[in-house]
Amino acid sequence: MLLPSLAESLKALLLLCISTIHSIVAGVFSKVCFWNGGAKRGINSSTASRELDQKREQSAPVPTSVNYHFTRKCNYKCGFCFHTAKTSFVLPLEEAKRGLKLLKEDGMEKINFSGGEPFLHERGEFLGKMVQYCKLDLQLPSVSIVSNGSMIKEKWFQKYGDYLDILAISCDSFNEETNQLIGRTQGRKSHLDNLYKIRSWCQQYKVAFKINSVINTFNIDEDMADQIQQLDPVRWKVFQCLLIDGENAGETALREAEKFVISDQQFQEFLDRHSGVSCLVPESNEKMRNSYLILDEYMRFLDCREGSKRPSRSILDVGVKEAICFSGFDEKMFFQRGEKYVWSKVDMKLEW
């Protein structure tokens, strides 16, 4: 019988091989179709291939803002999670840096590190080194993190806080019992105590503070206006609970999020109740699905257009322009939902 860690590693390798083969076949098929069309016009295959590559590069979107989910491991069990612990793989640091450099060379201005729980791997040191590299070496205008907050220590701020522009903490309720029902907790630790403590550290170490909330059946009737205004984040991202096949819905999913789903009308009612909160940024299912550039743990772009996550080939293997063509990214929706904002703490002119 295989040891659990070995079995999990083999499973992750198998999944990577399958997705890579899928991407290769898709690429070959598209080129064959293009070659066939070229042959009919009297164009040889090598010329047709070059034309295809040129067209792809010309039409490829710029990766202005990228979300890098470098780990899937998490210490929370949120029932609606749409990026679950299907593998334990994390790229070696130097390989991750190589990919980040490729993204910068192709136009990336903002990197957001997420998971899983990004502070879980090597107790935040791996994350801190990437944050430092992106700010000092790559000179990115904005470096941000999304975390549940449970693993963050003050010494991390002392070591890496200067290099971080924005820290977003996920908080779906200001009622501890609701957080327990959702799965936004670990043991008896208070999620809310961590939230307020991290808010204080952000103020002390000059990091812009942000809150992310997923609106679902368990918090739909809650009024969070007073608490949000007290915490005073630079942005309060409010997401409508989203189903992703293979992640939180379907036979192969590690979560069953159907019981968390709310209607568009319910989501709008929540937004109307909080219309007086000026920092609120709403994101419906329609806005979320295709307007994020998501890199997984292998640095593959994930296409969510059909309600699942179809990976491209890794940017480490084929480059950014080739991989991003299979991302399904809706650049127009990205700008429409207001994601090109003042995202460098130097430009925010915050009162620390």
Short mmCIF file of N, CA, C and O in Angstrom, two decimals, residues 105-212:
data_model
loop_
_atom_site.label_atom_id
_atom_site.label_comp_id
_atom_site.label_asym_id
_atom_site.label_seq_id
_atom_site.Cartn_x
_atom_site.Cartn_y
_atom_site.Cartn_z
N GLU A 105 7.56 40.73 -17.70
CA GLU A 105 8.06 41.08 -19.03
C GLU A 105 6.93 41.21 -20.05
O GLU A 105 7.07 41.92 -21.05
N ASP A 106 5.79 40.56 -19.78
CA ASP A 106 4.65 40.65 -20.69
C ASP A 106 3.59 41.65 -20.23
O ASP A 106 2.49 41.67 -20.76
N GLY A 107 3.92 42.46 -19.24
CA GLY A 107 3.03 43.57 -18.91
C GLY A 107 2.34 43.51 -17.56
O GLY A 107 1.50 44.38 -17.27
N MET A 108 2.64 42.54 -16.71
CA MET A 108 1.97 42.47 -15.41
C MET A 108 2.35 43.68 -14.54
O MET A 108 3.52 44.02 -14.40
N GLU A 109 1.32 44.30 -13.95
CA GLU A 109 1.52 45.43 -13.04
C GLU A 109 1.17 45.07 -11.60
O GLU A 109 1.69 45.65 -10.66
N LYS A 110 0.26 44.11 -11.45
CA LYS A 110 -0.21 43.73 -10.12
C LYS A 110 -0.22 42.21 -9.99
O LYS A 110 -0.72 41.51 -10.87
N ILE A 111 0.33 41.72 -8.89
CA ILE A 111 0.27 40.30 -8.58
C ILE A 111 -0.48 40.12 -7.27
O ILE A 111 -0.26 40.86 -6.31
N ASN A 112 -1.39 39.17 -7.26
CA ASN A 112 -2.12 38.85 -6.03
C ASN A 112 -1.84 37.39 -5.69
O ASN A 112 -2.10 36.49 -6.49
N PHE A 113 -1.30 37.15 -4.51
CA PHE A 113 -0.99 35.79 -4.07
C PHE A 113 -2.16 35.25 -3.24
O PHE A 113 -2.65 35.91 -2.32
N SER A 114 -2.59 34.05 -3.61
CA SER A 114 -3.74 33.46 -2.93
C SER A 114 -3.53 31.96 -2.82
O SER A 114 -2.45 31.44 -3.09
N GLY A 115 -4.57 31.24 -2.39
CA GLY A 115 -4.45 29.81 -2.20
C GLY A 115 -5.76 29.11 -2.50
O GLY A 115 -6.52 29.56 -3.35
N GLY A 116 -6.10 28.08 -1.69
CA GLY A 116 -5.54 27.73 -0.42
C GLY A 116 -5.30 28.90 0.53
O GLY A 116 -5.79 29.99 0.35
N GLU A 117 -4.52 28.59 1.55
CA GLU A 117 -4.09 29.63 2.49
C GLU A 117 -2.61 29.90 2.26
O GLU A 117 -1.76 29.06 2.56
N PRO A 118 -2.27 31.08 1.72
CA PRO A 118 -0.89 31.35 1.31
C PRO A 118 0.13 31.40 2.45
O PRO A 118 1.32 31.20 2.22
N PHE A 119 -0.33 31.67 3.67
CA PHE A 119 0.60 31.73 4.80
C PHE A 119 0.88 30.35 5.40
O PHE A 119 1.67 30.23 6.32
N LEU A 120 0.23 29.33 4.88
CA LEU A 120 0.39 27.98 5.44
C LEU A 120 1.72 27.35 5.03
O LEU A 120 2.38 26.70 5.84
N HIS A 121 2.13 27.54 3.78
CA HIS A 121 3.35 26.91 3.26
C HIS A 121 4.59 27.58 3.86
O HIS A 121 4.78 28.79 3.73
N GLU A 122 5.40 26.80 4.53
CA GLU A 122 6.62 27.28 5.18
C GLU A 122 6.34 28.46 6.12
O GLU A 122 7.15 29.38 6.27
N ARG A 123 5.15 28.43 6.72
CA ARG A 123 4.73 29.45 7.71
C ARG A 123 4.89 30.88 7.19
O ARG A 123 5.24 31.80 7.91
N GLY A 124 4.64 31.06 5.90
CA GLY A 124 4.64 32.39 5.32
C GLY A 124 5.97 32.84 4.75
O GLY A 124 6.04 33.90 4.09
N GLU A 125 7.05 32.08 4.97
CA GLU A 125 8.36 32.49 4.47
C GLU A 125 8.44 32.43 2.95
O GLU A 125 9.00 33.32 2.30
N PHE A 126 7.90 31.37 2.38
CA PHE A 126 7.87 31.23 0.92
C PHE A 126 7.12 32.40 0.31
O PHE A 126 7.57 33.04 -0.65
N LEU A 127 5.97 32.72 0.86
CA LEU A 127 5.16 33.85 0.40
C LEU A 127 5.92 35.16 0.55
O LEU A 127 5.95 35.98 -0.37
N GLY A 128 6.54 35.36 1.72
CA GLY A 128 7.28 36.59 1.96
C GLY A 128 8.40 36.82 0.96
O GLY A 128 8.62 37.94 0.48
N LYS A 129 9.10 35.74 0.61
CA LYS A 129 10.19 35.86 -0.35
C LYS A 129 9.67 36.23 -1.74
O LYS A 129 10.32 36.99 -2.47
N MET A 130 8.51 35.70 -2.12
CA MET A 130 7.93 36.08 -3.41
C MET A 130 7.46 37.53 -3.40
O MET A 130 7.63 38.26 -4.38
N VAL A 131 6.85 37.96 -2.30
CA VAL A 131 6.41 39.35 -2.16
C VAL A 131 7.60 40.29 -2.28
O VAL A 131 7.56 41.30 -3.01
N GLN A 132 8.68 39.98 -1.58
CA GLN A 132 9.89 40.80 -1.62
C GLN A 132 10.48 40.84 -3.03
O GLN A 132 10.87 41.91 -3.52
N TYR A 133 10.51 39.71 -3.69
CA TYR A 133 11.05 39.63 -5.05
C TYR A 133 10.23 40.48 -6.02
O TYR A 133 10.79 41.21 -6.85
N CYS A 134 8.91 40.40 -5.91
CA CYS A 134 8.05 41.16 -6.83
C CYS A 134 8.18 42.66 -6.64
O CYS A 134 8.11 43.42 -7.61
N LYS A 135 8.37 43.10 -5.41
CA LYS A 135 8.47 44.53 -5.16
C LYS A 135 9.88 45.06 -5.40
O LYS A 135 10.06 46.11 -6.05
N LEU A 136 10.91 44.36 -4.91
CA LEU A 136 12.27 44.87 -5.02
C LEU A 136 12.90 44.58 -6.38
O LEU A 136 13.45 45.47 -7.03
N ASP A 137 12.82 43.32 -6.83
CA ASP A 137 13.49 42.92 -8.06
C ASP A 137 12.67 43.26 -9.30
O ASP A 137 13.20 43.78 -10.29
N LEU A 138 11.38 42.93 -9.27
CA LEU A 138 10.53 43.18 -10.44
C LEU A 138 9.95 44.59 -10.46
O LEU A 138 9.45 45.04 -11.48
N GLN A 139 9.99 45.28 -9.31
CA GLN A 139 9.49 46.65 -9.21
C GLN A 139 8.02 46.75 -9.63
O GLN A 139 7.61 47.69 -10.33
N LEU A 140 7.21 45.78 -9.22
CA LEU A 140 5.80 45.82 -9.56
C LEU A 140 5.10 46.95 -8.79
O LEU A 140 5.35 47.14 -7.59
N PRO A 141 4.20 47.68 -9.44
CA PRO A 141 3.47 48.74 -8.74
C PRO A 141 2.63 48.23 -7.57
O PRO A 141 2.46 48.93 -6.58
N SER A 142 2.09 47.00 -7.72
CA SER A 142 1.21 46.50 -6.66
C SER A 142 1.45 45.02 -6.39
O SER A 142 1.47 44.19 -7.30
N VAL A 143 1.62 44.71 -5.11
CA VAL A 143 1.74 43.33 -4.63
C VAL A 143 0.72 43.14 -3.53
O VAL A 143 0.68 43.90 -2.56
N SER A 144 -0.15 42.13 -3.69
CA SER A 144 -1.22 41.92 -2.71
C SER A 144 -1.35 40.46 -2.34
O SER A 144 -0.82 39.57 -3.01
N ILE A 145 -2.08 40.21 -1.25
CA ILE A 145 -2.30 38.86 -0.73
C ILE A 145 -3.76 38.74 -0.30
O ILE A 145 -4.32 39.70 0.24
N VAL A 146 -4.35 37.57 -0.54
CA VAL A 146 -5.66 37.23 0.05
C VAL A 146 -5.42 36.07 1.02
O VAL A 146 -4.84 35.05 0.65
N SER A 147 -5.87 36.24 2.26
CA SER A 147 -5.62 35.25 3.31
C SER A 147 -6.83 35.14 4.22
O SER A 147 -7.64 36.07 4.32
N ASN A 148 -6.93 34.00 4.92
CA ASN A 148 -7.98 33.92 5.95
C ASN A 148 -7.52 34.54 7.26
O ASN A 148 -8.30 34.70 8.20
N GLY A 149 -6.23 34.86 7.36
CA GLY A 149 -5.70 35.59 8.51
C GLY A 149 -5.25 34.74 9.68
O GLY A 149 -4.60 35.25 10.60
N SER A 150 -5.55 33.47 9.67
CA SER A 150 -5.32 32.63 10.85
C SER A 150 -3.85 32.33 11.12
O SER A 150 -3.48 32.02 12.25
N MET A 151 -3.00 32.42 10.08
CA MET A 151 -1.59 32.03 10.22
C MET A 151 -0.63 33.23 10.25
O MET A 151 0.57 33.06 10.33
N ILE A 152 -1.17 34.43 10.20
CA ILE A 152 -0.33 35.62 10.10
C ILE A 152 0.20 36.03 11.48
O ILE A 152 -0.56 36.12 12.45
N LYS A 153 1.50 36.28 11.54
CA LYS A 153 2.15 36.73 12.77
C LYS A 153 2.73 38.13 12.57
O LYS A 153 3.08 38.51 11.45
N GLU A 154 2.86 38.86 13.65
CA GLU A 154 3.38 40.23 13.56
C GLU A 154 4.80 40.24 12.99
O GLU A 154 5.17 41.17 12.25
N LYS A 155 5.60 39.21 13.30
CA LYS A 155 6.97 39.20 12.81
C LYS A 155 7.02 39.14 11.27
O LYS A 155 8.01 39.57 10.67
N TRP A 156 5.96 38.61 10.65
CA TRP A 156 5.91 38.60 9.18
C TRP A 156 5.83 40.04 8.66
O TRP A 156 6.51 40.40 7.71
N PHE A 157 4.99 40.85 9.28
CA PHE A 157 4.89 42.26 8.90
C PHE A 157 6.23 42.97 9.10
O PHE A 157 6.64 43.79 8.28
N GLN A 158 6.90 42.67 10.20
CA GLN A 158 8.17 43.30 10.50
C GLN A 158 9.22 42.99 9.43
O GLN A 158 10.06 43.83 9.11
N LYS A 159 9.15 41.80 8.88
CA LYS A 159 10.14 41.36 7.89
C LYS A 159 9.76 41.72 6.46
O LYS A 159 10.62 42.10 5.65
N TYR A 160 8.46 41.61 6.13
CA TYR A 160 8.05 41.75 4.73
C TYR A 160 7.01 42.85 4.48
O TYR A 160 6.64 43.09 3.33
N GLY A 161 6.53 43.51 5.52
CA GLY A 161 5.45 44.48 5.36
C GLY A 161 5.77 45.62 4.40
O GLY A 161 4.88 46.12 3.70
N ASP A 162 7.03 46.03 4.34
CA ASP A 162 7.40 47.15 3.45
C ASP A 162 7.16 46.82 1.98
O ASP A 162 6.98 47.72 1.16
N TYR A 163 7.17 45.53 1.64
CA TYR A 163 7.07 45.12 0.24
C TYR A 163 5.63 44.80 -0.19
O TYR A 163 5.40 44.49 -1.35
N LEU A 164 4.70 44.88 0.75
CA LEU A 164 3.31 44.51 0.47
C LEU A 164 2.43 45.75 0.38
O LEU A 164 2.45 46.60 1.27
N ASP A 165 1.64 45.84 -0.70
CA ASP A 165 0.75 46.99 -0.86
C ASP A 165 -0.60 46.76 -0.19
O ASP A 165 -1.11 47.64 0.51
N ILE A 166 -1.20 45.60 -0.43
CA ILE A 166 -2.56 45.33 0.05
C ILE A 166 -2.64 43.94 0.67
O ILE A 166 -2.14 42.96 0.09
N LEU A 167 -3.27 43.85 1.82
CA LEU A 167 -3.58 42.56 2.43
C LEU A 167 -5.09 42.45 2.56
O LEU A 167 -5.73 43.26 3.24
N ALA A 168 -5.68 41.46 1.88
CA ALA A 168 -7.12 41.22 1.95
C ALA A 168 -7.38 40.04 2.88
O ALA A 168 -6.79 38.97 2.72
N ILE A 169 -8.25 40.23 3.86
CA ILE A 169 -8.64 39.16 4.77
C ILE A 169 -10.07 38.75 4.46
O ILE A 169 -10.96 39.59 4.33
N SER A 170 -10.28 37.45 4.31
CA SER A 170 -11.62 36.93 4.03
C SER A 170 -12.43 36.89 5.32
O SER A 170 -12.02 36.28 6.31
N CYS A 171 -13.58 37.53 5.30
CA CYS A 171 -14.50 37.52 6.45
C CYS A 171 -15.93 37.55 5.92
O CYS A 171 -16.33 38.52 5.29
N ASP A 172 -16.67 36.49 6.17
CA ASP A 172 -18.02 36.38 5.63
C ASP A 172 -19.11 36.75 6.62
O ASP A 172 -20.27 36.89 6.24
N SER A 173 -18.73 36.88 7.89
CA SER A 173 -19.74 37.19 8.90
C SER A 173 -19.07 37.79 10.13
O SER A 173 -17.90 37.49 10.43
N PHE A 174 -19.82 38.63 10.84
CA PHE A 174 -19.36 39.16 12.11
C PHE A 174 -20.05 38.44 13.27
O PHE A 174 -20.11 38.96 14.38
N ASN A 175 -20.52 37.27 12.98
CA ASN A 175 -21.11 36.37 13.97
C ASN A 175 -20.27 35.09 13.97
O ASN A 175 -20.20 34.40 12.95
N GLU A 176 -19.65 34.78 15.10
CA GLU A 176 -18.76 33.61 15.16
C GLU A 176 -19.50 32.31 14.83
O GLU A 176 -18.94 31.40 14.22
N GLU A 177 -20.76 32.21 15.24
CA GLU A 177 -21.53 30.99 14.96
C GLU A 177 -21.74 30.82 13.46
O GLU A 177 -21.68 29.70 12.94
N THR A 178 -21.97 31.91 12.76
CA THR A 178 -22.13 31.84 11.31
C THR A 178 -20.83 31.41 10.64
O THR A 178 -20.84 30.59 9.72
N ASN A 179 -19.72 31.95 11.12
CA ASN A 179 -18.42 31.53 10.58
C ASN A 179 -18.20 30.03 10.79
O ASN A 179 -17.65 29.35 9.92
N GLN A 180 -18.63 29.52 11.94
CA GLN A 180 -18.51 28.09 12.22
C GLN A 180 -19.34 27.28 11.21
O GLN A 180 -18.88 26.26 10.69
N LEU A 181 -20.55 27.73 10.95
CA LEU A 181 -21.43 27.03 10.00
C LEU A 181 -20.84 27.04 8.58
O LEU A 181 -20.94 26.04 7.87
N ILE A 182 -20.23 28.14 8.21
CA ILE A 182 -19.65 28.27 6.88
C ILE A 182 -18.39 27.41 6.75
O ILE A 182 -18.09 26.89 5.68
N GLY A 183 -17.65 27.28 7.86
CA GLY A 183 -16.37 26.57 7.83
C GLY A 183 -15.19 27.51 7.88
O GLY A 183 -14.04 27.11 7.76
N ARG A 184 -15.48 28.81 8.09
CA ARG A 184 -14.45 29.83 8.14
C ARG A 184 -13.87 29.87 9.56
O ARG A 184 -13.98 30.84 10.30
N THR A 185 -13.21 28.79 9.95
CA THR A 185 -12.68 28.69 11.31
C THR A 185 -11.76 27.50 11.43
O THR A 185 -11.76 26.60 10.58
N GLN A 186 -10.97 27.49 12.49
CA GLN A 186 -10.12 26.34 12.81
C GLN A 186 -10.16 26.13 14.32
O GLN A 186 -9.66 26.95 15.09
N GLY A 187 -10.79 25.03 14.71
CA GLY A 187 -10.90 24.74 16.13
C GLY A 187 -11.68 25.81 16.85
O GLY A 187 -12.72 26.29 16.38
N ARG A 188 -11.14 26.24 18.00
CA ARG A 188 -11.82 27.25 18.82
C ARG A 188 -11.27 28.65 18.61
O ARG A 188 -11.65 29.59 19.32
N LYS A 189 -10.37 28.82 17.66
CA LYS A 189 -9.80 30.14 17.40
C LYS A 189 -10.88 31.09 16.90
O LYS A 189 -11.75 30.71 16.13
N SER A 190 -10.80 32.33 17.34
CA SER A 190 -11.76 33.34 16.90
C SER A 190 -11.29 33.98 15.60
O SER A 190 -10.24 34.63 15.55
N HIS A 191 -12.08 33.79 14.55
CA HIS A 191 -11.75 34.41 13.27
C HIS A 191 -11.82 35.93 13.37
O HIS A 191 -11.00 36.64 12.78
N LEU A 192 -12.77 36.43 14.14
CA LEU A 192 -12.96 37.88 14.25
C LEU A 192 -11.85 38.53 15.05
O LEU A 192 -11.42 39.65 14.73
N ASP A 193 -11.36 37.86 16.08
CA ASP A 193 -10.23 38.42 16.85
C ASP A 193 -9.02 38.59 15.94
O ASP A 193 -8.32 39.62 16.00
N ASN A 194 -8.77 37.60 15.09
CA ASN A 194 -7.66 37.71 14.13
C ASN A 194 -7.86 38.86 13.17
O ASN A 194 -6.92 39.59 12.84
N LEU A 195 -9.10 39.03 12.71
CA LEU A 195 -9.41 40.10 11.76
C LEU A 195 -9.04 41.47 12.34
O LEU A 195 -8.36 42.27 11.68
N TYR A 196 -9.48 41.74 13.54
CA TYR A 196 -9.22 43.04 14.16
C TYR A 196 -7.74 43.22 14.48
O TYR A 196 -7.19 44.33 14.37
N LYS A 197 -7.07 42.15 14.88
CA LYS A 197 -5.64 42.21 15.18
C LYS A 197 -4.84 42.54 13.91
O LYS A 197 -3.93 43.38 13.94
N ILE A 198 -5.20 41.90 12.81
CA ILE A 198 -4.49 42.13 11.55
C ILE A 198 -4.77 43.54 11.02
O ILE A 198 -3.89 44.20 10.47
N ARG A 199 -5.99 44.01 11.24
CA ARG A 199 -6.31 45.39 10.86
C ARG A 199 -5.36 46.37 11.55
O ARG A 199 -4.85 47.32 10.94
N SER A 200 -5.10 46.12 12.84
CA SER A 200 -4.21 46.97 13.61
C SER A 200 -2.78 46.89 13.08
O SER A 200 -2.08 47.91 12.96
N TRP A 201 -2.33 45.69 12.73
CA TRP A 201 -0.98 45.53 12.20
C TRP A 201 -0.82 46.22 10.85
O TRP A 201 0.23 46.80 10.57
N CYS A 202 -1.84 46.14 10.03
CA CYS A 202 -1.79 46.82 8.73
C CYS A 202 -1.60 48.32 8.91
O CYS A 202 -0.83 48.97 8.18
N GLN A 203 -2.29 48.87 9.88
CA GLN A 203 -2.15 50.29 10.19
C GLN A 203 -0.74 50.59 10.68
O GLN A 203 -0.10 51.56 10.24
N GLN A 204 -0.23 49.75 11.56
CA GLN A 204 1.09 49.96 12.16
C GLN A 204 2.22 49.83 11.15
O GLN A 204 3.18 50.61 11.17
N TYR A 205 2.10 48.84 10.24
CA TYR A 205 3.18 48.56 9.30
C TYR A 205 2.91 49.08 7.89
O TYR A 205 3.59 48.71 6.93
N LYS A 206 1.90 49.93 7.76
CA LYS A 206 1.61 50.65 6.53
C LYS A 206 1.34 49.74 5.34
O LYS A 206 1.99 49.80 4.29
N VAL A 207 0.35 48.87 5.54
CA VAL A 207 -0.15 47.99 4.49
C VAL A 207 -1.64 48.28 4.31
O VAL A 207 -2.38 48.32 5.30
N ALA A 208 -2.08 48.52 3.09
CA ALA A 208 -3.49 48.81 2.85
C ALA A 208 -4.33 47.58 3.19
O ALA A 208 -4.00 46.46 2.78
N PHE A 209 -5.41 47.79 3.94
CA PHE A 209 -6.24 46.70 4.45
C PHE A 209 -7.52 46.57 3.63
O PHE A 209 -8.19 47.56 3.33
N LYS A 210 -7.86 45.34 3.28
CA LYS A 210 -9.02 45.05 2.44
C LYS A 210 -9.78 43.87 3.03
O LYS A 210 -9.20 43.02 3.73
N ILE A 211 -11.07 43.79 2.78
CA ILE A 211 -11.88 42.67 3.26
C ILE A 211 -12.61 42.04 2.08
O ILE A 211 -13.15 42.75 1.22
N ASN A 212 -12.61 40.72 2.03
CA ASN A 212 -13.38 39.96 1.04
C ASN A 212 -14.48 39.18 1.74
O ASN A 212 -14.22 38.51 2.75
#
